[in-house]
PDB file of C-alpha atoms in Angstrom:
ATOM      1  CA  LEU A1389      22.487  41.915-123.579  1.00 61.00           C
ATOM      2  CA  GLN A1390      23.393  38.408-124.757  1.00 64.00           C
ATOM      3  CA  LYS A1391      22.896  39.394-128.404  1.00 71.00           C
ATOM      4  CA  SER A1392      25.064  42.493-127.983  1.00 72.00           C
ATOM      5  CA  LEU A1393      27.794  40.476-126.323  1.00 65.00           C
ATOM      6  CA  SER A1394      27.700  37.788-128.996  1.00 69.00           C
ATOM      7  CA  GLU A1395      28.260  40.403-131.691  1.00 73.00           C
ATOM      8  CA  THR A1396      31.362  41.746-129.927  1.00 72.00           C
ATOM      9  CA  PHE A1397      33.142  38.432-129.423  1.00 72.00           C
ATOM     10  CA  GLY A1398      34.353  38.148-132.979  1.00 72.00           C
ATOM     11  CA  VAL A1399      35.354  34.966-134.766  1.00 74.00           C
ATOM     12  CA  ASP A1400      39.119  34.781-134.228  1.00 78.00           C
ATOM     13  CA  LYS A1401      40.945  32.194-132.100  1.00 80.00           C
ATOM     14  CA  TYR A1402      40.332  34.270-128.932  1.00 79.00           C
ATOM     15  CA  SER A1403      36.562  34.736-129.376  1.00 80.00           C
ATOM     16  CA  ARG A1404      35.602  31.848-127.085  1.00 80.00           C
ATOM     17  CA  ALA A1405      37.923  33.071-124.342  1.00 81.00           C
ATOM     18  CA  ARG A1406      36.572  36.630-124.654  1.00 78.00           C
ATOM     19  CA  LYS A1407      33.023  35.296-124.429  1.00 79.00           C
ATOM     20  CA  GLU A1408      33.761  33.284-121.277  1.00 80.00           C
ATOM     21  CA  VAL A1409      35.620  36.116-119.557  1.00 77.00           C
ATOM     22  CA  LEU A1410      33.052  38.798-120.378  1.00 75.00           C
ATOM     23  CA  THR A1411      30.079  36.597-119.485  1.00 74.00           C
ATOM     24  CA  TYR A1412      31.728  35.806-116.172  1.00 73.00           C
ATOM     25  CA  MET A1413      32.487  39.475-115.493  1.00 73.00           C
ATOM     26  CA  PHE A1414      28.879  40.483-116.201  1.00 71.00           C
ATOM     27  CA  SER A1415      27.425  37.797-113.954  1.00 67.00           C
ATOM     28  CA  ARG A1416      29.916  38.410-111.154  1.00 63.00           C
ATOM     29  CA  PRO A1417      28.029  41.262-109.444  1.00 61.00           C
ATOM     30  CA  MET A1418      24.837  39.188-109.091  1.00 63.00           C
ATOM     31  CA  GLN A1419      23.889  38.411-105.513  1.00 66.00           C
ATOM     32  CA  MET A1420      24.937  34.968-104.414  1.00 73.00           C
ATOM     33  CA  ALA A1421      22.383  32.639-102.845  1.00 76.00           C
ATOM     34  CA  LEU A1422      22.842  31.988 -99.145  1.00 80.00           C
ATOM     35  CA  TYR A1423      21.899  29.047 -96.992  1.00 84.00           C
ATOM     36  CA  PHE A1424      19.853  29.823 -93.885  1.00 85.00           C
ATOM     37  CA  CYS A1425      17.541  28.121 -91.453  1.00 85.00           C
ATOM     38  CA  THR A1426      14.004  29.426 -91.897  1.00 83.00           C
ATOM     39  CA  GLY A1427      13.278  28.830 -88.220  1.00 82.00           C
ATOM     40  CA  VAL A1428      15.620  31.630 -87.163  1.00 86.00           C
ATOM     41  CA  LEU A1429      14.367  34.268 -89.621  1.00 82.00           C
ATOM     42  CA  ASP A1430      11.183  36.247 -88.996  1.00 84.00           C
ATOM     43  CA  ASP A1431      11.104  38.075 -92.329  1.00 84.00           C
ATOM     44  CA  GLU A1432       9.546  35.690 -94.878  1.00 82.00           C
ATOM     45  CA  THR A1433      10.356  38.079 -97.733  1.00 80.00           C
ATOM     46  CA  LEU A1434      13.922  36.762 -97.424  1.00 78.00           C
ATOM     47  CA  PHE A1435      12.638  33.415 -98.743  1.00 81.00           C
ATOM     48  CA  HIS A1436      11.651  35.071-102.051  1.00 80.00           C
ATOM     49  CA  HIS A1437      13.486  34.156-105.246  1.00 79.00           C
ATOM     50  CA  TYR A1438      13.885  37.313-107.311  1.00 74.00           C
ATOM     51  CA  ALA A1439      14.537  35.823-110.753  1.00 74.00           C
ATOM     52  CA  LEU A1440      11.813  33.179-110.488  1.00 80.00           C
ATOM     53  CA  ASN A1441       9.431  35.555-108.693  1.00 84.00           C
ATOM     54  CA  VAL A1442       8.216  32.948-106.222  1.00 86.00           C
ATOM     55  CA  PRO A1443       7.565  33.758-102.548  1.00 85.00           C
ATOM     56  CA  PHE A1444       9.169  30.600-101.120  1.00 81.00           C
ATOM     57  CA  TYR A1445      12.148  28.873-102.621  1.00 81.00           C
ATOM     58  CA  THR A1446      14.462  26.056-101.594  1.00 80.00           C
ATOM     59  CA  HIS A1447      17.450  25.177-103.712  1.00 76.00           C
ATOM     60  CA  PHE A1448      19.451  22.007-103.523  1.00 74.00           C
ATOM     61  CA  THR A1449      21.335  19.683-105.789  1.00 76.00           C
ATOM     62  CA  SER A1450      22.360  16.071-105.462  1.00 73.00           C
ATOM     63  CA  PRO A1451      23.206  15.336-101.825  1.00 68.00           C
ATOM     64  CA  ILE A1452      26.463  13.709-102.893  1.00 72.00           C
ATOM     65  CA  ARG A1453      27.852  17.120-103.837  1.00 70.00           C
ATOM     66  CA  ARG A1454      27.640  19.347-100.766  1.00 79.00           C
ATOM     67  CA  TYR A1455      26.958  18.984 -97.082  1.00 84.00           C
ATOM     68  CA  ALA A1456      24.363  21.770 -97.239  1.00 84.00           C
ATOM     69  CA  ASP A1457      22.407  19.762 -99.800  1.00 85.00           C
ATOM     70  CA  ILE A1458      22.418  16.721 -97.522  1.00 86.00           C
ATOM     71  CA  ILE A1459      20.912  18.838 -94.747  1.00 86.00           C
ATOM     72  CA  VAL A1460      18.284  20.307 -97.102  1.00 86.00           C
ATOM     73  CA  HIS A1461      17.348  16.822 -98.337  1.00 88.00           C
ATOM     74  CA  ARG A1462      17.006  15.536 -94.787  1.00 89.00           C
ATOM     75  CA  LEU A1463      14.944  18.516 -93.652  1.00 88.00           C
ATOM     76  CA  LEU A1464      12.698  18.324 -96.691  1.00 88.00           C
ATOM     77  CA  SER A1465      12.208  14.579 -96.241  1.00 92.00           C
ATOM     78  CA  ALA A1466      11.367  15.084 -92.576  1.00 93.00           C
ATOM     79  CA  SER A1467       8.882  17.847 -93.395  1.00 89.00           C
ATOM     80  CA  LEU A1468       7.182  15.516 -95.897  1.00 92.00           C
ATOM     81  CA  GLY A1469       7.056  12.758 -93.284  1.00 94.00           C
ATOM     82  CA  THR A1470       9.247  10.291 -95.178  1.00 95.00           C
ATOM     83  CA  ARG A1471      11.980  10.232 -92.536  1.00 94.00           C
ATOM     84  CA  PRO A1472      12.254  11.097 -88.844  1.00 94.00           C
ATOM     85  CA  PRO A1473      13.047  14.696 -87.931  1.00 90.00           C
ATOM     86  CA  ILE A1474      16.672  15.778 -87.687  1.00 87.00           C
ATOM     87  CA  LYS A1475      17.837  15.943 -84.086  1.00 90.00           C
ATOM     88  CA  MET A1476      19.383  19.388 -84.384  1.00 89.00           C
ATOM     89  CA  GLU A1477      18.176  22.635 -82.909  1.00 92.00           C
ATOM     90  CA  LYS A1478      17.410  25.393 -85.406  1.00 90.00           C
ATOM     91  CA  GLU A1479      20.333  27.449 -84.064  1.00 93.00           C
ATOM     92  CA  ALA A1480      22.708  24.556 -84.821  1.00 93.00           C
ATOM     93  CA  ILE A1481      21.266  24.267 -88.331  1.00 90.00           C
ATOM     94  CA  GLN A1482      21.767  28.020 -88.809  1.00 91.00           C
ATOM     95  CA  LYS A1483      25.363  27.718 -87.596  1.00 94.00           C
ATOM     96  CA  GLN A1484      25.973  24.976 -90.178  1.00 91.00           C
ATOM     97  CA  ALA A1485      24.343  27.136 -92.864  1.00 89.00           C
ATOM     98  CA  GLU A1486      26.614  30.060 -91.988  1.00 92.00           C
ATOM     99  CA  HIS A1487      29.667  27.794 -92.142  1.00 93.00           C
ATOM    100  CA  CYS A1488      28.586  26.526 -95.578  1.00 89.00           C
ATOM    101  CA  ASN A1489      28.091  30.129 -96.730  1.00 89.00           C
ATOM    102  CA  ASP A1490      31.574  31.078 -95.493  1.00 93.00           C
ATOM    103  CA  ARG A1491      33.173  28.170 -97.371  1.00 90.00           C
ATOM    104  CA  LYS A1492      31.162  28.924-100.503  1.00 86.00           C
ATOM    105  CA  MET A1493      32.219  32.588-100.396  1.00 89.00           C
ATOM    106  CA  ALA A1494      35.878  31.619 -99.925  1.00 93.00           C
ATOM    107  CA  SER A1495      35.653  29.232-102.866  1.00 88.00           C
ATOM    108  CA  LYS A1496      34.011  31.902-105.019  1.00 85.00           C
ATOM    109  CA  ARG A1497      36.729  34.382-104.087  1.00 89.00           C
ATOM    110  CA  VAL A1498      39.473  31.958-105.121  1.00 93.00           C
ATOM    111  CA  GLN A1499      37.640  31.340-108.396  1.00 89.00           C
ATOM    112  CA  GLU A1500      37.393  35.108-109.001  1.00 85.00           C
ATOM    113  CA  LEU A1501      41.071  35.655-108.262  1.00 92.00           C
ATOM    114  CA  SER A1502      41.968  32.800-110.601  1.00 92.00           C
ATOM    115  CA  GLY A1503      39.842  34.412-113.321  1.00 87.00           C
ATOM    116  CA  ASP A1504      41.494  37.768-112.699  1.00 87.00           C
ATOM    117  CA  LEU A1505      44.913  36.174-113.036  1.00 91.00           C
ATOM    118  CA  PHE A1506      43.917  34.444-116.292  1.00 88.00           C
ATOM    119  CA  PHE A1507      42.486  37.695-117.649  1.00 86.00           C
ATOM    120  CA  SER A1508      45.669  39.604-116.744  1.00 89.00           C
ATOM    121  CA  ILE A1509      47.819  37.049-118.538  1.00 90.00           C
ATOM    122  CA  PHE A1510      45.418  37.026-121.492  1.00 85.00           C
ATOM    123  CA  VAL A1511      45.626  40.811-121.825  1.00 86.00           C
ATOM    124  CA  ARG A1512      49.406  40.799-121.448  1.00 88.00           C
ATOM    125  CA  VAL A1513      50.043  38.238-124.205  1.00 85.00           C
ATOM    126  CA  ARG A1514      47.389  39.635-126.548  1.00 77.00           C
ATOM    127  CA  PRO A1515      49.006  41.698-129.331  1.00 68.00           C
TER     128      PRO A1515
END
């Protein structure tokens, strides 16, 4: 797919923009990762990472970036015994996860709408 796309971008002054827009549009339908508290889910198949094909997966980035990553770092540290357990019930952790998911989805939607606007303008001004 990547090779086919690369061949269609061309080499004119708009090729980079076409590449970015089309790559974004092709990756857009992919399922977005969601935060959840494992203690409230009974179905362990939900912990599976499809692309990596691993049964259990936890994703996080630097804890300075997102609140959800701070929580994951703290929970992981507590599970490894390097810090005391978090004093939150699993339902409260799940509620925080759902809030983070809502904010992430809203942010993604704004990003998509911004991309749609850019693409509309790009198509309009393109001869």
